[in-house]
Amino acid sequence: MINFKKNKFLFDLSLYLKTFVFALLIFLGAYLYLSWLKIPGTLNKTTADTAALLVALSMIFSSLGYFFNFADRLAIYRKHLGMIGFGFAVWHLLLSWSALLNLFKVETWESGKMWPMLTGFLAFSIFTVMALISNQLSTRLLGSKLWKGILRFGFLALILVMLHVFFLKSARWLTWYQEGMQGPPALSLLVVIFTAIVLILRLALWFSLSKRRAR
Ligand code: HEM
């Protein structure tokens, strides 16, 4: 019988498969939620929300593991969540291609309407670099200090994703709030709240570590 834990390649593959099934469940849940809300553009929104959730999840474990022991066990899925999340982000980009092209038009910059796509594009660029260096060869070539330093830009990318969604969706969230919050919230709002939690946990970790070092 094959021992999956001893064969590194098969073990990694099994983690990818499990993460993929998990990602499909998130995708399906998001698709059903958005279809139930009868919002147009369901497919693109679903890929976007799934991408953001998976990427944010991949970044939660380092801080969560510091405060809660149970999260340590899940930390091995970090890379797989990030890579599959990136795959959904690529899909989202392809579905948003025409919107992206507006970023390269002079009128978009002159009218100040570049922010939603610019923030999305910058976040995507950071995630691309992270995906490209998520392998052992890059760790060896860059050295672990630089490699870890580059991966920390993921938190900047998460902030950019929050801004991207905020610029695109905040007017709708405000209308929903002003109308007495009738009906369930937009999935984009829940995604941004989750992303904010990931960032707050990271800040709490930095704060706690710097307090420890100062002692
Ligand atoms: C060049 C890169 C990107 C472009 C051109 C782009 C474009 C768009 C567009 C046009 C929408 C509005 C879709 C709609 O309302 O139907 C959108 C929404 C969204 N995008 Fe992006 N995006 C990019 C990168 C990203 C990245 C990297 C993420 C996260 C990993 C992301 C996450 C989201 C989310 C969560 C929404 C809101 C979905 C919803 O309304 O439920 N985007 N994006």
PDB file of C-alpha atoms and ligand atoms in Angstrom:
ATOM      1  CA  MET A   1       0.000   0.000   0.000  1.00  0.00           C
ATOM      2  CA  ILE A   2       1.211   3.563  -0.772  1.00  0.00           C
ATOM      3  CA  ASN A   3       2.165   5.561   2.284  1.00  0.00           C
ATOM      4  CA  PHE A   4       0.944   9.059   1.341  1.00  0.00           C
ATOM      5  CA  LYS A   5       2.792  10.754   4.178  1.00  0.00           C
ATOM      6  CA  LYS A   6       6.145   9.277   3.072  1.00  0.00           C
ATOM      7  CA  ASN A   7       5.798  10.107  -0.616  1.00  0.00           C
ATOM      8  CA  LYS A   8       6.069  13.912  -0.653  1.00  0.00           C
ATOM      9  CA  PHE A   9       4.582  14.341  -4.121  1.00  0.00           C
ATOM     10  CA  LEU A  10       1.539  12.157  -3.409  1.00  0.00           C
ATOM     11  CA  PHE A  11       1.045  13.764  -0.025  1.00  0.00           C
ATOM     12  CA  ASP A  12       1.057  17.232  -1.623  1.00  0.00           C
ATOM     13  CA  LEU A  13      -1.332  15.995  -4.309  1.00  0.00           C
ATOM     14  CA  SER A  14      -3.725  14.635  -1.683  1.00  0.00           C
ATOM     15  CA  LEU A  15      -3.699  18.047   0.054  1.00  0.00           C
ATOM     16  CA  TYR A  16      -4.466  19.732  -3.291  1.00  0.00           C
ATOM     17  CA  LEU A  17      -7.351  17.342  -3.922  1.00  0.00           C
ATOM     18  CA  LYS A  18      -8.880  17.891  -0.483  1.00  0.00           C
ATOM     19  CA  THR A  19      -8.493  21.661  -0.838  1.00  0.00           C
ATOM     20  CA  PHE A  20     -10.039  21.537  -4.301  1.00  0.00           C
ATOM     21  CA  VAL A  21     -13.118  19.700  -2.988  1.00  0.00           C
ATOM     22  CA  PHE A  22     -13.364  22.285  -0.193  1.00  0.00           C
ATOM     23  CA  ALA A  23     -13.041  25.112  -2.765  1.00  0.00           C
ATOM     24  CA  LEU A  24     -15.797  23.574  -4.892  1.00  0.00           C
ATOM     25  CA  LEU A  25     -18.084  23.485  -1.843  1.00  0.00           C
ATOM     26  CA  ILE A  26     -17.404  27.185  -1.189  1.00  0.00           C
ATOM     27  CA  PHE A  27     -18.001  27.922  -4.864  1.00  0.00           C
ATOM     28  CA  LEU A  28     -21.290  26.012  -4.825  1.00  0.00           C
ATOM     29  CA  GLY A  29     -22.417  27.686  -1.581  1.00  0.00           C
ATOM     30  CA  ALA A  30     -21.562  31.132  -2.969  1.00  0.00           C
ATOM     31  CA  TYR A  31     -23.302  30.372  -6.273  1.00  0.00           C
ATOM     32  CA  LEU A  32     -26.481  29.229  -4.501  1.00  0.00           C
ATOM     33  CA  TYR A  33     -26.463  32.266  -2.183  1.00  0.00           C
ATOM     34  CA  LEU A  34     -26.044  34.727  -5.060  1.00  0.00           C
ATOM     35  CA  SER A  35     -28.639  32.926  -7.218  1.00  0.00           C
ATOM     36  CA  TRP A  36     -31.071  33.040  -4.288  1.00  0.00           C
ATOM     37  CA  LEU A  37     -30.483  36.813  -4.022  1.00  0.00           C
ATOM     38  CA  LYS A  38     -31.204  37.000  -7.785  1.00  0.00           C
ATOM     39  CA  ILE A  39     -28.154  39.169  -8.470  1.00  0.00           C
ATOM     40  CA  PRO A  40     -26.999  39.514 -12.096  1.00  0.00           C
ATOM     41  CA  GLY A  41     -23.507  38.366 -13.075  1.00  0.00           C
ATOM     42  CA  THR A  42     -23.672  35.422 -10.680  1.00  0.00           C
ATOM     43  CA  LEU A  43     -20.802  33.434 -12.194  1.00  0.00           C
ATOM     44  CA  ASN A  44     -18.198  36.210 -12.084  1.00  0.00           C
ATOM     45  CA  LYS A  45     -19.265  37.278  -8.597  1.00  0.00           C
ATOM     46  CA  THR A  46     -19.059  33.658  -7.422  1.00  0.00           C
ATOM     47  CA  THR A  47     -15.523  33.190  -8.778  1.00  0.00           C
ATOM     48  CA  ALA A  48     -14.463  36.541  -7.277  1.00  0.00           C
ATOM     49  CA  ASP A  49     -15.934  35.772  -3.841  1.00  0.00           C
ATOM     50  CA  THR A  50     -14.474  32.240  -3.844  1.00  0.00           C
ATOM     51  CA  ALA A  51     -11.028  33.599  -4.814  1.00  0.00           C
ATOM     52  CA  ALA A  52     -11.072  36.215  -2.056  1.00  0.00           C
ATOM     53  CA  LEU A  53     -12.300  33.753   0.597  1.00  0.00           C
ATOM     54  CA  LEU A  54      -9.693  31.092  -0.257  1.00  0.00           C
ATOM     55  CA  VAL A  55      -6.810  33.545  -0.416  1.00  0.00           C
ATOM     56  CA  ALA A  56      -7.874  35.161   2.879  1.00  0.00           C
ATOM     57  CA  LEU A  57      -8.221  31.712   4.473  1.00  0.00           C
ATOM     58  CA  SER A  58      -4.710  30.790   3.335  1.00  0.00           C
ATOM     59  CA  MET A  59      -3.391  33.769   5.282  1.00  0.00           C
ATOM     60  CA  ILE A  60      -5.344  33.263   8.484  1.00  0.00           C
ATOM     61  CA  PHE A  61      -3.515  30.208   9.807  1.00  0.00           C
ATOM     62  CA  SER A  62      -0.194  31.769  10.821  1.00  0.00           C
ATOM     63  CA  SER A  63      -1.984  34.177  13.176  1.00  0.00           C
ATOM     64  CA  LEU A  64      -4.772  31.807  14.213  1.00  0.00           C
ATOM     65  CA  GLY A  65      -2.194  29.102  15.051  1.00  0.00           C
ATOM     66  CA  TYR A  66      -0.493  31.508  17.459  1.00  0.00           C
ATOM     67  CA  PHE A  67      -3.656  32.099  19.471  1.00  0.00           C
ATOM     68  CA  PHE A  68      -5.487  28.756  19.058  1.00  0.00           C
ATOM     69  CA  ASN A  69      -3.832  25.317  18.931  1.00  0.00           C
ATOM     70  CA  PHE A  70      -6.450  23.718  16.679  1.00  0.00           C
ATOM     71  CA  ALA A  71      -5.373  25.934  13.744  1.00  0.00           C
ATOM     72  CA  ASP A  72      -1.808  24.530  13.685  1.00  0.00           C
ATOM     73  CA  ARG A  73      -3.153  21.295  12.242  1.00  0.00           C
ATOM     74  CA  LEU A  74      -4.715  23.172   9.314  1.00  0.00           C
ATOM     75  CA  ALA A  75      -1.642  25.274   8.521  1.00  0.00           C
ATOM     76  CA  ILE A  76      -0.377  22.646   6.043  1.00  0.00           C
ATOM     77  CA  TYR A  77      -3.185  23.719   3.697  1.00  0.00           C
ATOM     78  CA  ARG A  78      -1.897  27.315   3.424  1.00  0.00           C
ATOM     79  CA  LYS A  79      -0.123  26.920   0.079  1.00  0.00           C
ATOM     80  CA  HIS A  80      -2.918  24.816  -1.439  1.00  0.00           C
ATOM     81  CA  LEU A  81      -5.627  27.295  -0.423  1.00  0.00           C
ATOM     82  CA  GLY A  82      -3.542  30.150  -1.820  1.00  0.00           C
ATOM     83  CA  MET A  83      -2.821  28.421  -5.128  1.00  0.00           C
ATOM     84  CA  ILE A  84      -6.401  27.276  -5.727  1.00  0.00           C
ATOM     85  CA  GLY A  85      -7.649  30.718  -4.638  1.00  0.00           C
ATOM     86  CA  PHE A  86      -5.271  32.213  -7.200  1.00  0.00           C
ATOM     87  CA  GLY A  87      -6.766  29.897  -9.845  1.00  0.00           C
ATOM     88  CA  PHE A  88     -10.208  31.336  -9.085  1.00  0.00           C
ATOM     89  CA  ALA A  89      -8.726  34.865  -9.248  1.00  0.00           C
ATOM     90  CA  VAL A  90      -7.402  34.075 -12.765  1.00  0.00           C
ATOM     91  CA  TRP A  91     -10.891  32.915 -13.746  1.00  0.00           C
ATOM     92  CA  HIS A  92     -12.364  36.112 -12.262  1.00  0.00           C
ATOM     93  CA  LEU A  93      -9.869  38.208 -14.235  1.00  0.00           C
ATOM     94  CA  LEU A  94     -10.768  36.440 -17.494  1.00  0.00           C
ATOM     95  CA  LEU A  95     -14.484  37.025 -16.856  1.00  0.00           C
ATOM     96  CA  SER A  96     -13.733  40.709 -16.064  1.00  0.00           C
ATOM     97  CA  TRP A  97     -11.458  41.229 -19.067  1.00  0.00           C
ATOM     98  CA  SER A  98     -13.459  44.086 -20.626  1.00  0.00           C
ATOM     99  CA  ALA A  99     -13.593  45.918 -17.286  1.00  0.00           C
ATOM    100  CA  LEU A 100      -9.828  45.498 -16.946  1.00  0.00           C
ATOM    101  CA  LEU A 101      -9.227  46.987 -20.397  1.00  0.00           C
ATOM    102  CA  ASN A 102     -10.864  50.228 -19.192  1.00  0.00           C
ATOM    103  CA  LEU A 103      -7.888  50.641 -16.884  1.00  0.00           C
ATOM    104  CA  PHE A 104      -5.697  51.248 -19.914  1.00  0.00           C
ATOM    105  CA  LYS A 105      -7.885  54.038 -21.313  1.00  0.00           C
ATOM    106  CA  VAL A 106      -6.961  57.685 -20.766  1.00  0.00           C
ATOM    107  CA  GLU A 107     -10.627  58.635 -20.033  1.00  0.00           C
ATOM    108  CA  THR A 108     -10.694  56.264 -17.066  1.00  0.00           C
ATOM    109  CA  TRP A 109      -7.751  58.061 -15.465  1.00  0.00           C
ATOM    110  CA  GLU A 110      -9.006  61.531 -16.405  1.00  0.00           C
ATOM    111  CA  SER A 111     -12.382  60.856 -14.784  1.00  0.00           C
ATOM    112  CA  GLY A 112     -10.714  59.343 -11.671  1.00  0.00           C
ATOM    113  CA  LYS A 113     -12.557  56.036 -12.228  1.00  0.00           C
ATOM    114  CA  MET A 114      -9.402  53.904 -12.215  1.00  0.00           C
ATOM    115  CA  TRP A 115      -9.398  52.953  -8.509  1.00  0.00           C
ATOM    116  CA  PRO A 116     -11.651  49.844  -8.512  1.00  0.00           C
ATOM    117  CA  MET A 117      -9.718  48.162 -11.340  1.00  0.00           C
ATOM    118  CA  LEU A 118      -6.310  49.516 -10.318  1.00  0.00           C
ATOM    119  CA  THR A 119      -6.609  48.042  -6.807  1.00  0.00           C
ATOM    120  CA  GLY A 120      -7.827  44.709  -8.256  1.00  0.00           C
ATOM    121  CA  PHE A 121      -4.988  44.681 -10.779  1.00  0.00           C
ATOM    122  CA  LEU A 122      -2.311  45.454  -8.164  1.00  0.00           C
ATOM    123  CA  ALA A 123      -3.692  42.758  -5.829  1.00  0.00           C
ATOM    124  CA  PHE A 124      -3.703  40.290  -8.710  1.00  0.00           C
ATOM    125  CA  SER A 125      -0.099  41.180  -9.611  1.00  0.00           C
ATOM    126  CA  ILE A 126       1.063  40.527  -6.029  1.00  0.00           C
ATOM    127  CA  PHE A 127      -0.808  37.197  -5.929  1.00  0.00           C
ATOM    128  CA  THR A 128       0.847  36.243  -9.243  1.00  0.00           C
ATOM    129  CA  VAL A 129       4.330  36.805  -7.807  1.00  0.00           C
ATOM    130  CA  MET A 130       3.348  34.849  -4.673  1.00  0.00           C
ATOM    131  CA  ALA A 131       2.042  31.948  -6.774  1.00  0.00           C
ATOM    132  CA  LEU A 132       5.207  31.924  -8.892  1.00  0.00           C
ATOM    133  CA  ILE A 133       7.508  31.643  -5.886  1.00  0.00           C
ATOM    134  CA  SER A 134       5.394  29.113  -3.977  1.00  0.00           C
ATOM    135  CA  ASN A 135       7.806  26.247  -4.633  1.00  0.00           C
ATOM    136  CA  GLN A 136      10.941  24.824  -3.070  1.00  0.00           C
ATOM    137  CA  LEU A 137      13.235  25.940  -5.891  1.00  0.00           C
ATOM    138  CA  SER A 138      12.296  29.597  -5.295  1.00  0.00           C
ATOM    139  CA  THR A 139      12.788  29.214  -1.543  1.00  0.00           C
ATOM    140  CA  ARG A 140      16.300  27.909  -2.221  1.00  0.00           C
ATOM    141  CA  LEU A 141      17.156  30.547  -4.841  1.00  0.00           C
ATOM    142  CA  LEU A 142      15.805  33.510  -2.878  1.00  0.00           C
ATOM    143  CA  GLY A 143      16.811  32.362   0.591  1.00  0.00           C
ATOM    144  CA  SER A 144      14.166  31.858   3.248  1.00  0.00           C
ATOM    145  CA  LYS A 145      14.357  35.425   4.645  1.00  0.00           C
ATOM    146  CA  LEU A 146      13.678  37.176   1.316  1.00  0.00           C
ATOM    147  CA  TRP A 147      11.148  34.494   0.338  1.00  0.00           C
ATOM    148  CA  LYS A 148       9.142  35.012   3.541  1.00  0.00           C
ATOM    149  CA  GLY A 149       9.456  38.782   3.128  1.00  0.00           C
ATOM    150  CA  ILE A 150       7.924  38.627  -0.360  1.00  0.00           C
ATOM    151  CA  LEU A 151       5.079  36.414   0.842  1.00  0.00           C
ATOM    152  CA  ARG A 152       4.247  39.042   3.484  1.00  0.00           C
ATOM    153  CA  PHE A 153       3.134  41.306   0.621  1.00  0.00           C
ATOM    154  CA  GLY A 154       0.096  39.040   0.586  1.00  0.00           C
ATOM    155  CA  PHE A 155      -1.310  41.155   3.408  1.00  0.00           C
ATOM    156  CA  LEU A 156      -0.940  44.290   1.289  1.00  0.00           C
ATOM    157  CA  ALA A 157      -2.730  42.401  -1.509  1.00  0.00           C
ATOM    158  CA  LEU A 158      -5.579  41.564   0.896  1.00  0.00           C
ATOM    159  CA  ILE A 159      -5.949  45.263   1.763  1.00  0.00           C
ATOM    160  CA  LEU A 160      -6.038  46.026  -1.985  1.00  0.00           C
ATOM    161  CA  VAL A 161      -8.757  43.383  -2.470  1.00  0.00           C
ATOM    162  CA  MET A 162     -10.796  45.011   0.310  1.00  0.00           C
ATOM    163  CA  LEU A 163     -10.417  48.396  -1.387  1.00  0.00           C
ATOM    164  CA  HIS A 164     -11.266  46.869  -4.794  1.00  0.00           C
ATOM    165  CA  VAL A 165     -14.520  45.442  -3.436  1.00  0.00           C
ATOM    166  CA  PHE A 166     -15.248  48.555  -1.369  1.00  0.00           C
ATOM    167  CA  PHE A 167     -14.943  50.856  -4.425  1.00  0.00           C
ATOM    168  CA  LEU A 168     -17.207  48.575  -6.453  1.00  0.00           C
ATOM    169  CA  LYS A 169     -19.829  47.641  -3.886  1.00  0.00           C
ATOM    170  CA  SER A 170     -20.014  50.139  -1.009  1.00  0.00           C
ATOM    171  CA  ALA A 171     -22.822  52.195  -2.600  1.00  0.00           C
ATOM    172  CA  ARG A 172     -24.979  49.056  -2.708  1.00  0.00           C
ATOM    173  CA  TRP A 173     -24.123  48.119   0.893  1.00  0.00           C
ATOM    174  CA  LEU A 174     -25.102  51.645   1.978  1.00  0.00           C
ATOM    175  CA  THR A 175     -28.465  51.427   0.192  1.00  0.00           C
ATOM    176  CA  TRP A 176     -29.108  48.057   1.867  1.00  0.00           C
ATOM    177  CA  TYR A 177     -28.261  49.596   5.274  1.00  0.00           C
ATOM    178  CA  GLN A 178     -30.346  52.725   4.696  1.00  0.00           C
ATOM    179  CA  GLU A 179     -33.334  50.649   3.641  1.00  0.00           C
ATOM    180  CA  GLY A 180     -33.356  48.989   7.049  1.00  0.00           C
ATOM    181  CA  MET A 181     -31.250  45.927   6.110  1.00  0.00           C
ATOM    182  CA  GLN A 182     -34.172  44.127   4.545  1.00  0.00           C
ATOM    183  CA  GLY A 183     -33.082  40.805   3.143  1.00  0.00           C
ATOM    184  CA  PRO A 184     -29.737  39.089   3.629  1.00  0.00           C
ATOM    185  CA  PRO A 185     -26.463  41.014   3.155  1.00  0.00           C
ATOM    186  CA  ALA A 186     -24.497  40.959  -0.103  1.00  0.00           C
ATOM    187  CA  LEU A 187     -21.894  38.192  -0.222  1.00  0.00           C
ATOM    188  CA  SER A 188     -19.271  40.820  -1.098  1.00  0.00           C
ATOM    189  CA  LEU A 189     -19.916  42.485   2.281  1.00  0.00           C
ATOM    190  CA  LEU A 190     -19.449  39.176   4.139  1.00  0.00           C
ATOM    191  CA  VAL A 191     -16.240  38.550   2.170  1.00  0.00           C
ATOM    192  CA  VAL A 192     -14.853  41.976   3.113  1.00  0.00           C
ATOM    193  CA  ILE A 193     -15.743  41.412   6.777  1.00  0.00           C
ATOM    194  CA  PHE A 194     -13.922  38.060   6.726  1.00  0.00           C
ATOM    195  CA  THR A 195     -10.888  39.662   5.043  1.00  0.00           C
ATOM    196  CA  ALA A 196     -10.873  42.366   7.719  1.00  0.00           C
ATOM    197  CA  ILE A 197     -10.900  39.677  10.441  1.00  0.00           C
ATOM    198  CA  VAL A 198      -7.834  38.036   8.832  1.00  0.00           C
ATOM    199  CA  LEU A 199      -5.994  41.366   8.839  1.00  0.00           C
ATOM    200  CA  ILE A 200      -7.015  42.207  12.420  1.00  0.00           C
ATOM    201  CA  LEU A 201      -5.736  38.811  13.596  1.00  0.00           C
ATOM    202  CA  ARG A 202      -2.435  39.490  11.821  1.00  0.00           C
ATOM    203  CA  LEU A 203      -2.157  42.874  13.540  1.00  0.00           C
ATOM    204  CA  ALA A 204      -2.899  41.205  16.891  1.00  0.00           C
ATOM    205  CA  LEU A 205      -0.095  38.715  16.198  1.00  0.00           C
ATOM    206  CA  TRP A 206       2.420  41.477  15.348  1.00  0.00           C
ATOM    207  CA  PHE A 207       1.378  43.403  18.452  1.00  0.00           C
ATOM    208  CA  SER A 208       1.712  40.364  20.695  1.00  0.00           C
ATOM    209  CA  LEU A 209       5.118  39.389  19.233  1.00  0.00           C
ATOM    210  CA  SER A 210       6.529  42.899  19.518  1.00  0.00           C
ATOM    211  CA  LYS A 211       5.345  43.095  23.154  1.00  0.00           C
ATOM    212  CA  ARG A 212       7.092  39.792  23.848  1.00  0.00           C
ATOM    213  CA  ARG A 213      10.325  40.990  22.228  1.00  0.00           C
ATOM    214  CA  ALA A 214      10.233  44.226  24.243  1.00  0.00           C
ATOM    215  CA  ARG A 215      10.076  42.285  27.532  1.00  0.00           C
TER     216      ARG A 215
HETATM  217  C1  HEM B   1      -7.129  42.684 -12.718  1.00  0.00           C
HETATM  218  C2  HEM B   1      -7.762  42.141 -11.745  1.00  0.00           C
HETATM  219  C3  HEM B   1      -9.235  42.300 -11.461  1.00  0.00           C
HETATM  220  C4  HEM B   1     -10.272  42.787 -12.210  1.00  0.00           C
HETATM  221  C5  HEM B   1     -10.216  43.358 -13.607  1.00  0.00           C
HETATM  222  C6  HEM B   1     -11.478  42.662 -11.426  1.00  0.00           C
HETATM  223  C7  HEM B   1     -12.745  43.065 -11.833  1.00  0.00           C
HETATM  224  C8  HEM B   1     -13.883  43.012 -11.069  1.00  0.00           C
HETATM  225  C9  HEM B   1     -15.199  43.431 -11.489  1.00  0.00           C
HETATM  226  C10 HEM B   1     -15.538  44.007 -12.854  1.00  0.00           C
HETATM  227  C11 HEM B   1     -16.048  43.207 -10.468  1.00  0.00           C
HETATM  228  C12 HEM B   1     -17.554  43.490 -10.440  1.00  0.00           C
HETATM  229  C13 HEM B   1     -18.265  42.198 -10.814  1.00  0.00           C
HETATM  230  C14 HEM B   1     -19.778  42.326 -10.749  1.00  0.00           C
HETATM  231  O1  HEM B   1     -20.292  43.141  -9.970  1.00  0.00           O
HETATM  232  O2  HEM B   1     -20.465  41.549 -11.447  1.00  0.00           O
HETATM  233  C15 HEM B   1     -15.273  42.649  -9.380  1.00  0.00           C
HETATM  234  C16 HEM B   1     -15.787  42.293  -8.158  1.00  0.00           C
HETATM  235  C17 HEM B   1     -15.082  41.596  -7.194  1.00  0.00           C
HETATM  236  N1  HEM B   1     -13.762  41.246  -7.256  1.00  0.00           N
HETATM  237 FE1  HEM B   1     -12.457  41.669  -8.737  1.00  0.00          FE
HETATM  238  N2  HEM B   1     -11.151  42.100 -10.226  1.00  0.00           N
HETATM  239  C18 HEM B   1      -9.798  41.857 -10.214  1.00  0.00           C
HETATM  240  C19 HEM B   1      -9.069  41.280  -9.200  1.00  0.00           C
HETATM  241  C20 HEM B   1      -9.624  40.708  -8.071  1.00  0.00           C
HETATM  242  C21 HEM B   1      -8.895  39.924  -7.109  1.00  0.00           C
HETATM  243  C22 HEM B   1      -7.390  39.613  -7.165  1.00  0.00           C
HETATM  244  C23 HEM B   1      -9.805  39.532  -6.168  1.00  0.00           C
HETATM  245  C24 HEM B   1      -9.576  38.668  -4.946  1.00  0.00           C
HETATM  246  C25 HEM B   1      -8.757  37.652  -4.877  1.00  0.00           C
HETATM  247  C26 HEM B   1     -11.094  40.083  -6.523  1.00  0.00           C
HETATM  248  C27 HEM B   1     -12.252  39.942  -5.812  1.00  0.00           C
HETATM  249  C28 HEM B   1     -13.465  40.524  -6.116  1.00  0.00           C
HETATM  250  C29 HEM B   1     -14.655  40.414  -5.283  1.00  0.00           C
HETATM  251  C30 HEM B   1     -14.749  39.699  -3.937  1.00  0.00           C
HETATM  252  C31 HEM B   1     -15.669  41.096  -5.953  1.00  0.00           C
HETATM  253  C32 HEM B   1     -17.107  41.304  -5.477  1.00  0.00           C
HETATM  254  C33 HEM B   1     -17.977  40.139  -5.965  1.00  0.00           C
HETATM  255  C34 HEM B   1     -19.440  40.301  -5.549  1.00  0.00           C
HETATM  256  O3  HEM B   1     -20.050  41.307  -5.904  1.00  0.00           O
HETATM  257  O4  HEM B   1     -19.972  39.390  -4.864  1.00  0.00           O
HETATM  258  N3  HEM B   1     -10.950  40.786  -7.696  1.00  0.00           N
HETATM  259  N4  HEM B   1     -13.963  42.526  -9.770  1.00  0.00           N
END
